[in-house]
Short mmCIF file of C-alpha atoms and ligand atoms in Angstrom, two decimals:
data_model
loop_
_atom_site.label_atom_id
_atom_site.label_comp_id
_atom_site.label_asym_id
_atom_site.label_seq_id
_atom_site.Cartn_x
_atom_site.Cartn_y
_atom_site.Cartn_z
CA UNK A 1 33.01 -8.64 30.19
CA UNK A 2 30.37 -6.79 33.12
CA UNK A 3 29.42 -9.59 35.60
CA UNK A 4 25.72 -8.72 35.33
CA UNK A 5 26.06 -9.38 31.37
CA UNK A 6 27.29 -13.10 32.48
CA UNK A 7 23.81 -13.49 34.17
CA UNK A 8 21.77 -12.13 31.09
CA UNK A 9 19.38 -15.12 29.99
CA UNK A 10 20.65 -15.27 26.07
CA UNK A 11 18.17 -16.14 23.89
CA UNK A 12 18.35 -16.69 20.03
CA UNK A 13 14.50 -14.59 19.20
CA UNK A 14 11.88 -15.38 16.86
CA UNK A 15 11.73 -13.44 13.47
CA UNK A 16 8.10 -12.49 12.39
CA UNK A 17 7.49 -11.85 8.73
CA UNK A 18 8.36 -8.03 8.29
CA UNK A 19 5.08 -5.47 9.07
CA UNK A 20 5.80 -2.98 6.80
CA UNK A 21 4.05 0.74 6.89
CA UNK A 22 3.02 1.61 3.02
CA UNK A 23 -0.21 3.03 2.37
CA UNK A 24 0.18 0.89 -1.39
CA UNK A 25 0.87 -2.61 -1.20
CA UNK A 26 -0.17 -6.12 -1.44
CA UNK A 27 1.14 -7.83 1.84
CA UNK A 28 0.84 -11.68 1.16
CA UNK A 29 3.35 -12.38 3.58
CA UNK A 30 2.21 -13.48 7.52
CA UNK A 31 -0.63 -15.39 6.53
CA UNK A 32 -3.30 -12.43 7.85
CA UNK A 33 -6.78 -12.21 6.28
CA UNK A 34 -7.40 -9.93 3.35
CA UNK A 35 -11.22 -9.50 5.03
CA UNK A 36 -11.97 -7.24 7.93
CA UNK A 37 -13.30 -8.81 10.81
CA UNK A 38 -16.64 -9.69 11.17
CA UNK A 39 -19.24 -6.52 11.18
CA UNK A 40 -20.47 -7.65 14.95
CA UNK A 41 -16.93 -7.05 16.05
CA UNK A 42 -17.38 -3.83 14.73
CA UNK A 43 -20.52 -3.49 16.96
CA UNK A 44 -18.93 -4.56 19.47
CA UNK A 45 -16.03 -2.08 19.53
CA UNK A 46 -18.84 0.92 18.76
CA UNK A 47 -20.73 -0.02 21.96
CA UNK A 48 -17.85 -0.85 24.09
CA UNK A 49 -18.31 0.84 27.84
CA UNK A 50 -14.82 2.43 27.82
CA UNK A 51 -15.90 3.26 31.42
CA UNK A 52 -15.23 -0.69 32.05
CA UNK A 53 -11.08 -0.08 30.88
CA UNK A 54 -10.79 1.36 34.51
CA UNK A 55 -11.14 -1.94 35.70
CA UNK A 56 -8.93 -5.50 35.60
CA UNK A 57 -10.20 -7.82 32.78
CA UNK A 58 -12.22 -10.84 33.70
CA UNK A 59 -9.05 -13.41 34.70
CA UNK A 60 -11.82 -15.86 33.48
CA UNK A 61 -12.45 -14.34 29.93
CA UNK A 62 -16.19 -15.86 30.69
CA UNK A 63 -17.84 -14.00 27.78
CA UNK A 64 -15.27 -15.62 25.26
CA UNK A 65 -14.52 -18.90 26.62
CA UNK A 66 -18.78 -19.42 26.61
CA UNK A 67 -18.87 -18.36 23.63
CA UNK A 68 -16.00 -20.54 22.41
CA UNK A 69 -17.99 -23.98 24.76
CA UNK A 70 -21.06 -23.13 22.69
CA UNK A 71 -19.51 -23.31 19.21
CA UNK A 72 -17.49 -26.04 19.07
CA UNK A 73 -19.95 -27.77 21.99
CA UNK A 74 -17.20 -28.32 24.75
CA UNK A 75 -17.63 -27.39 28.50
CA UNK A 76 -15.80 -23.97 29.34
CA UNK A 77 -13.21 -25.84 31.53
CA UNK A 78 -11.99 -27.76 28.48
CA UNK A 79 -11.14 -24.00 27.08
CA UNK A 80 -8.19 -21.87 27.76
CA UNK A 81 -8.04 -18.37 25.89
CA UNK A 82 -4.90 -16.42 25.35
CA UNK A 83 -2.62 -13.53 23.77
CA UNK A 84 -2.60 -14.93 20.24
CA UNK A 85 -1.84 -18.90 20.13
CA UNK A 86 1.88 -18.20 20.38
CA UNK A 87 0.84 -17.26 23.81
CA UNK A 88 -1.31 -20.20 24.03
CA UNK A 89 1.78 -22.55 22.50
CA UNK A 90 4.52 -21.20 24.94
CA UNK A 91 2.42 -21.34 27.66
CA UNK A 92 1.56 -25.23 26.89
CA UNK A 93 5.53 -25.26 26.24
CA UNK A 94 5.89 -24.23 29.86
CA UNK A 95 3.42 -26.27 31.44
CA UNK A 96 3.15 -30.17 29.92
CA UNK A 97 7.04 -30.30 28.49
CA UNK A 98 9.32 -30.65 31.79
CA UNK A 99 10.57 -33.98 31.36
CA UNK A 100 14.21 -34.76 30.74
CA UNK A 101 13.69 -36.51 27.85
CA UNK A 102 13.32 -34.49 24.22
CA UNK A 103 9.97 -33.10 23.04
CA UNK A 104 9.40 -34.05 19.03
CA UNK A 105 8.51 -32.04 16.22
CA UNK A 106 9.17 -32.07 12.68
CA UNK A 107 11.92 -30.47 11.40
CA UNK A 108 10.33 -28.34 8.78
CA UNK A 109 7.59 -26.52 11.11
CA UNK A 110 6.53 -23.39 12.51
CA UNK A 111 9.74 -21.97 13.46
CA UNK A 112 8.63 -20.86 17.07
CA UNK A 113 8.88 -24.03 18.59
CA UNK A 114 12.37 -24.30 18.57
CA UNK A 115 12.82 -20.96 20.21
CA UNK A 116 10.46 -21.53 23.02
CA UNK A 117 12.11 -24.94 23.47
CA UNK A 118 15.41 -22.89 24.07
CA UNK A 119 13.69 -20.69 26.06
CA UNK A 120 12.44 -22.81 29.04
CA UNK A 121 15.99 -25.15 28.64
CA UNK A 122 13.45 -28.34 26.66
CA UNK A 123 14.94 -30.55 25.35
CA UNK A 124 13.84 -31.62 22.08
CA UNK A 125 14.48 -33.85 18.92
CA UNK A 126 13.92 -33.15 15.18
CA UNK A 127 12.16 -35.74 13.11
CA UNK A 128 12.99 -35.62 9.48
CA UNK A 129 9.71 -34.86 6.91
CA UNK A 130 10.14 -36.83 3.89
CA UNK A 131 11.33 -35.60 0.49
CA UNK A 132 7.74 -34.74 -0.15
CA UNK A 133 7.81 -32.62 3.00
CA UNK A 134 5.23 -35.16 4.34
CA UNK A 135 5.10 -35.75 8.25
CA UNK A 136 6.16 -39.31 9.08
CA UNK A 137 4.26 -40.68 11.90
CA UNK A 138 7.19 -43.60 12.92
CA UNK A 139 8.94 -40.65 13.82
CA UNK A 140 6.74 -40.05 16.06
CA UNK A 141 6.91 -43.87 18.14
CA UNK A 142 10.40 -43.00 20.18
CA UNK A 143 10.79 -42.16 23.76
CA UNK A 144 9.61 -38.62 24.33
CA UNK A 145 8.64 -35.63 26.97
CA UNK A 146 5.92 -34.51 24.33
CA UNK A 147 5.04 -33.90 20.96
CA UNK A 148 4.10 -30.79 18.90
CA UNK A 149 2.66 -30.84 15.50
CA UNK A 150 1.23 -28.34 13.54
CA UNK A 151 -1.94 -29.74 11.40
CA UNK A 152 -1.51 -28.18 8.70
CA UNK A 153 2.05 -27.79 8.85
CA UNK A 154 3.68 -24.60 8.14
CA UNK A 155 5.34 -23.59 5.86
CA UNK A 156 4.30 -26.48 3.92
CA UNK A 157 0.50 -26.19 3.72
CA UNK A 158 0.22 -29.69 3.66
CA UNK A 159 -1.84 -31.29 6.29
CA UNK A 160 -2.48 -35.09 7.57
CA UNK A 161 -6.08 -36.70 8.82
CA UNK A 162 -7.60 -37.19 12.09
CA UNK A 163 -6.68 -40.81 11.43
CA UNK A 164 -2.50 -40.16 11.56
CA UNK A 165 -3.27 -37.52 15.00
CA UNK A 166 -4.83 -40.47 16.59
CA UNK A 167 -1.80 -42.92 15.37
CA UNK A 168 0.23 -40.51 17.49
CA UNK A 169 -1.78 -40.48 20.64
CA UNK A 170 -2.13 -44.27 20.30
CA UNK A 171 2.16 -44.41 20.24
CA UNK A 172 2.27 -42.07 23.11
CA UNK A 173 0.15 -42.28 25.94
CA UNK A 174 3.03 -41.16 28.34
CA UNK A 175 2.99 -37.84 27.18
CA UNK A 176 1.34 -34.46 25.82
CA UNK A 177 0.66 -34.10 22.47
CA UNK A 178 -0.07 -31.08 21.23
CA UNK A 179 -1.61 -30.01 17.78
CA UNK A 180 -1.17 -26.73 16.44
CA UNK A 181 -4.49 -25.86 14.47
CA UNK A 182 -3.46 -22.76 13.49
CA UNK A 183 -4.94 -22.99 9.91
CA UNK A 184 -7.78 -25.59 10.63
CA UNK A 185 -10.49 -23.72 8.86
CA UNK A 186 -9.68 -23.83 5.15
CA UNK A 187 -10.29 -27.14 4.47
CA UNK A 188 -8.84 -30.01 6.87
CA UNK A 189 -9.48 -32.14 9.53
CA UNK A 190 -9.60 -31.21 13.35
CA UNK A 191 -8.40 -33.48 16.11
CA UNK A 192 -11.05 -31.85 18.35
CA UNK A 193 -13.45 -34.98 18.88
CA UNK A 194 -10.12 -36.88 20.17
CA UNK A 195 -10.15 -34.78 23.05
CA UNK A 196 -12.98 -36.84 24.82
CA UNK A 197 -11.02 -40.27 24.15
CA UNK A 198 -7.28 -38.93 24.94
CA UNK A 199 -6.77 -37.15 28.57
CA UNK A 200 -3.12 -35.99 27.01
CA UNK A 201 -4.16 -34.13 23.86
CA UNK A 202 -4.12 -30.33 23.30
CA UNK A 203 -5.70 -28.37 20.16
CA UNK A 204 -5.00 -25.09 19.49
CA UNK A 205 -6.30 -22.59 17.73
CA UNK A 206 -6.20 -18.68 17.06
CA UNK A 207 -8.46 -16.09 15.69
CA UNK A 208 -5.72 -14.71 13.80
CA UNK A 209 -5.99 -16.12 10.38
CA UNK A 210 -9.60 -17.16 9.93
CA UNK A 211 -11.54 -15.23 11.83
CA UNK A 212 -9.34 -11.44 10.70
CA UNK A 213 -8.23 -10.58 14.32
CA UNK A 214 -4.67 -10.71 13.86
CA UNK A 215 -4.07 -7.47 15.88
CA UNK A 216 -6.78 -8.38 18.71
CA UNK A 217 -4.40 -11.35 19.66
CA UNK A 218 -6.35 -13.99 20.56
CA UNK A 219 -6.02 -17.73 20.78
CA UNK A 220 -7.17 -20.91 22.48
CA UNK A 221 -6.71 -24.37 23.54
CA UNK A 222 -9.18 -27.19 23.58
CA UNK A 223 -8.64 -30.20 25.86
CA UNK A 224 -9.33 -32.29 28.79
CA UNK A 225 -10.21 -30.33 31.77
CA UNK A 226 -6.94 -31.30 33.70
CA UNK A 227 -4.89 -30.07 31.01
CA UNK A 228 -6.36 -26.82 31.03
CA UNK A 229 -6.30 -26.50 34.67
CA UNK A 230 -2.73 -27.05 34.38
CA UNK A 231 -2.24 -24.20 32.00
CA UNK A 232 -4.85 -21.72 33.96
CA UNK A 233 -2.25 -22.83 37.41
CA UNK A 234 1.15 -22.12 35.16
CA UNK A 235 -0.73 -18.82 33.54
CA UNK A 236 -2.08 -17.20 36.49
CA UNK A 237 1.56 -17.80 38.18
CA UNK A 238 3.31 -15.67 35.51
CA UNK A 239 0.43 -13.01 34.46
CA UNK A 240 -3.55 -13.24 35.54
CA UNK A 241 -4.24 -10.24 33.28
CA UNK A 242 -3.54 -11.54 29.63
CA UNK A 243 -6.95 -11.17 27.67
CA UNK A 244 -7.62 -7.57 27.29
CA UNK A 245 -11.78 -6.32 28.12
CA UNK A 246 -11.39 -5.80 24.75
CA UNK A 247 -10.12 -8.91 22.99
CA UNK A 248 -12.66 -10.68 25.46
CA UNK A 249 -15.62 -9.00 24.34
CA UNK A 250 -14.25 -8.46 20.43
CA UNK A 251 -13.69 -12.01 20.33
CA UNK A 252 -16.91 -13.58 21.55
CA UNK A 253 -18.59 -11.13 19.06
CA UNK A 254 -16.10 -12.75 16.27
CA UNK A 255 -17.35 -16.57 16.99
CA UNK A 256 -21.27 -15.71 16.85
CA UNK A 257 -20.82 -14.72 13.67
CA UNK A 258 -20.98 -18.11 11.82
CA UNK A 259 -22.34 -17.06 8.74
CA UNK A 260 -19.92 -14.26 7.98
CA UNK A 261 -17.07 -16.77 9.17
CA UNK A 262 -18.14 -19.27 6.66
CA UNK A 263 -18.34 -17.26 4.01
CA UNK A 264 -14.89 -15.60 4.66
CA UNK A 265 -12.91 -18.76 4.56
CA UNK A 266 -14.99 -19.61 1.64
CA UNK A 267 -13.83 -17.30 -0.24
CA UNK A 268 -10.08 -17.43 0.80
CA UNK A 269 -10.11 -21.58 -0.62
CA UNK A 270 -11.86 -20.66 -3.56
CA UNK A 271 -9.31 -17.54 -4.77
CA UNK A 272 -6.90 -20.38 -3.25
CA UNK A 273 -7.72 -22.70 -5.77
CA UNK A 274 -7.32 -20.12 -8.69
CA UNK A 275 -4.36 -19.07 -7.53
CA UNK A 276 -3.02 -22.42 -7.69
CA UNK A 277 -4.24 -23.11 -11.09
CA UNK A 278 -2.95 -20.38 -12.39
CA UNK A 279 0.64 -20.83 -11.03
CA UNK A 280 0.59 -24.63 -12.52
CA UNK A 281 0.60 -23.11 -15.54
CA UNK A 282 3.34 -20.81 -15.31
CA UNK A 283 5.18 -23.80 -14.37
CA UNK A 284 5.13 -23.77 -10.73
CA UNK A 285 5.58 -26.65 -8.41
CA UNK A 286 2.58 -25.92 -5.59
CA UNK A 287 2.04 -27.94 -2.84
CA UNK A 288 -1.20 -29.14 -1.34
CA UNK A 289 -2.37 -26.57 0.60
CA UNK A 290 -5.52 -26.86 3.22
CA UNK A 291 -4.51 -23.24 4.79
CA UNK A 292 -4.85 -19.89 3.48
CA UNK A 293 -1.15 -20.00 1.60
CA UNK A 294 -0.07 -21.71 -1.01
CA UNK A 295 3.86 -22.96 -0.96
CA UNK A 296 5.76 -22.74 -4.24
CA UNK A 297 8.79 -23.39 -6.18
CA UNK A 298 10.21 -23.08 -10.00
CA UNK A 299 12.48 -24.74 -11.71
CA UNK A 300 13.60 -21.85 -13.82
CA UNK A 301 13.21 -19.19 -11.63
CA UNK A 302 15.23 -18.84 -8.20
CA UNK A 303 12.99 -18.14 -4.78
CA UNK A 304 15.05 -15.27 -3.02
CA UNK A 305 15.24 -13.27 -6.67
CA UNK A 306 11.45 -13.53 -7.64
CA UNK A 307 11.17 -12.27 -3.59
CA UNK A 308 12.82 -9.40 -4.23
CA UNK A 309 11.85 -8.71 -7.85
CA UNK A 310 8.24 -8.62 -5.78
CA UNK A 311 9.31 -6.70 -2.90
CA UNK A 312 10.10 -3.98 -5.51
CA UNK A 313 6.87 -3.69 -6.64
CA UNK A 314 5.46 -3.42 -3.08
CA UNK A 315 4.17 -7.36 -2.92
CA UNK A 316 5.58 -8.76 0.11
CA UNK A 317 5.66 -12.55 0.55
CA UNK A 318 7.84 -14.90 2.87
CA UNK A 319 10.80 -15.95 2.02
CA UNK A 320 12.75 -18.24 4.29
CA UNK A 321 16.63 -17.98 4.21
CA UNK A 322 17.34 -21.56 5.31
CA UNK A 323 18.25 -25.30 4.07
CA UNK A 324 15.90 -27.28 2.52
CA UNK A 325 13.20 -24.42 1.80
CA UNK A 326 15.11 -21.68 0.88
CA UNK A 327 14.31 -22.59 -2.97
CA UNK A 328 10.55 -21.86 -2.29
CA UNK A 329 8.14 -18.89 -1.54
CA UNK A 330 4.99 -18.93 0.57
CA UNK A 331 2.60 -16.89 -1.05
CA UNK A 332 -0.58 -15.82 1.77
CA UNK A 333 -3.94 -15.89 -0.34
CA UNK A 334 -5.26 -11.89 -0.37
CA UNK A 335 -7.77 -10.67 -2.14
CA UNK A 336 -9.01 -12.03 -5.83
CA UNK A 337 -7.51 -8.29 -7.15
CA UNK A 338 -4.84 -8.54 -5.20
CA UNK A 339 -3.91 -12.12 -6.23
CA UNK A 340 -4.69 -10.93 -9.78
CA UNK A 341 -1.85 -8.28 -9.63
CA UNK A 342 0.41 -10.87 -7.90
CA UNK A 343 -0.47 -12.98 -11.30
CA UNK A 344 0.16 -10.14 -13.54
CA UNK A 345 3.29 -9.70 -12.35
CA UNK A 346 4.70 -13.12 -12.18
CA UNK A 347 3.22 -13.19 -15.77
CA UNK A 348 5.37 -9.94 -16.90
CA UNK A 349 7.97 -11.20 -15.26
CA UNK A 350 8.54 -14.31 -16.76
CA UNK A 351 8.17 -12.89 -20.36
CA UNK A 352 11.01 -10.16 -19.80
CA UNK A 353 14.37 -11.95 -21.62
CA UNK A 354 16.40 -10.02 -19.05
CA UNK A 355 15.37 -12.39 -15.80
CA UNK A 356 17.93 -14.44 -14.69
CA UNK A 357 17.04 -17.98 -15.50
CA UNK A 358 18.43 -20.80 -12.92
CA UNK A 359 20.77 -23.86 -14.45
C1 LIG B 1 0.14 -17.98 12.76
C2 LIG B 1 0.54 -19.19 13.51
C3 LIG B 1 0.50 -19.24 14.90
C4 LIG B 1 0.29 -18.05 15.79
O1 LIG B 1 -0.72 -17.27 15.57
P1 LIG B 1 -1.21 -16.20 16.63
O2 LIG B 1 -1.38 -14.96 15.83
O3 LIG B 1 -0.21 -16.04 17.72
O4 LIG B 1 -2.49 -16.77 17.12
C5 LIG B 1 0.78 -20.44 15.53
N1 LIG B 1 1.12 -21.52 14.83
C6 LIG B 1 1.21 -21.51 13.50
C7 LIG B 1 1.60 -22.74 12.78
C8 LIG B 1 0.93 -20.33 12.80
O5 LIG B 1 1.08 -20.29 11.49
#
């Protein structure tokens, strides 16, 4: 073996949902929104002063983070903006976990928290969901160098209250807790109004899913103004430039748009809701879902083959090849047509004699 391949920094990556290049098909599986972006982004973009790319970015993102202090009513140093909220998250990784003991999180979650613990040598601890999948908050009451949960979780759907985020800050005023609100909008709770009362909590957001900027990257923490100084100090030691002139000035555009924000996420729970109804009757087990997925299993019918029986008809969900889960599908809500075909063809499906049946 080379020396220099002794000093390589091995790292086991990530693996994002596949981003495949067909004109035709119904992608259902990364949780993006079936809606373009609101039409002031497009504005926006139109009148951009491309004259302005010759310069750095704003190392302040001013024109976002005010616009972010103005809609949810928080001063602009409780905000810090960055590349998508997996930028956001592994920057908070970096910054609040360096403690020797083990940072907790569930151990059916969003599966980038384990690989940024790895990165940055964390240590951390799984605690156990229930049967249910449902986050147990004693798991929560041990020694720890910091907490991470995503409200709602993924890739369950299911979410908890304000009441069980503020059990967990009560249990642990020793260290950060931080609460991935990656899928906030479509119907629960936000710990946001805990940030006033609790100096060690840290919400997070992103513009990906409910406000259709997936591919601007942006995302955002919310929290008291030491924590964010912290991250700003740990940020603008590893990159100053992260928000683009672009994502800046797309972005603000994105949250002045209330009314077109509303009405988007409205009508992502309500085709939601049909969806689910009409998978109950075919049989299917769905889980509670406050996010813009819905998380599935059949008896009859195994996960991985109804994946690929879809993938060959150009519908793409997730599919997740490990224990516990890999007997279920999460299904990302599209479009009412597209959901329809999705529908249709679980329909078909499950009439043709020739489909392997589990049991
Ligand atoms: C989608 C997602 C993110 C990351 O989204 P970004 O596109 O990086 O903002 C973070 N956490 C969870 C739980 C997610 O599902």
């Amino acid at each position: 073996m080379k020396e220099w391949k002794k000093n390589i920094r091995m790292v086991e990556p990530y693996v994002a949902g596949e981003q495949p290049q067909f004109e035709h098909m119904i992608k259902l599986n990364t949780n993006e929104n079936p809606f373009p972006p609101s039409p002031l982004v497009t504005e926006a973009l139109k009148n951009m002063n491309t004259e302005k790319l010759r310069l750095y970015p704003d190392t302040t993102s001013d024109i976002l983070v005010s616009a972010l202090a103005e809609y949810y009513n928080v001063k602009k140093n409780q905000i810090f903006v960055g590349v998508g909220s997996d930028d956001v998250l592994a920057m908070a990784f970096l910054t609040f976990f360096h403690s020797d003991k083990p940072v907790l999180f569930a151990d059916i979650t969003y599966s980038f928290y384990d690989v940024w613990a790895n990165l940055y040598r964390i240590p951390y601890k799984t605690v156990a969901v229930g049967e249910d999948f449902k986050l147990h908050k004693e798991g929560y009451y041990e020694e720890n160098g910091g907490i991470v949960i995503a409200n709602p979780n993924a890739p369950t759907s299911l979410c908890v209250g304000r009441d069980f985020i503020e059990d967990i800050l009560i249990h642990n005023k020793d260290s950060v807790v931080i609460v991935d609100e990656a899928y906030i909008d479509f119907g629960a709770e936000t710990a946001l109004p805990l940030i006033e009362k609790y100096d060690n909590l840290l919400v997070v957001q992103t513009f990906s899913k409910s406000r259709s900027l997936a591919g601007m990257r942006i995302g955002y923490a919310m929290g008291n103004e030491e924590l964010i100084e912290a991250l700003m100090n740990v940020k603008n030691a590893y990159n100053s430039y992260t928000m683009s002139t672009a994502a800046i000035l797309l972005g603000a555009a994105a949250v002045k748009d209330v009314a077109y924000f509303k009405n988007n996420i409205k009508r992502i729970m309500d085709t939601r809701e049909y969806v689910r109804a009409e998978l109950e009757q075919m049989g299917f087990k769905v889980l509670d879902s406050k996010t813009n997925f819905l998380f599935i299993h059949h008896e009859k019918i195994k996960a991985k083959e109804l994946f690929e029986a879809l993938r060959g008809e150009n519908i793409f969900v997730r599919y997740f090849n490990k224990p516990v889960i890999d007997d279920y599908l999460r299904v990302t809500i599209g479009t009412k047509e597209q959901m329809q075909v999705f529908l249709g063809f679980l329909t078909a499906y499950f009439q043709n004699p020739f489909v392997a049946k589990k049991g």
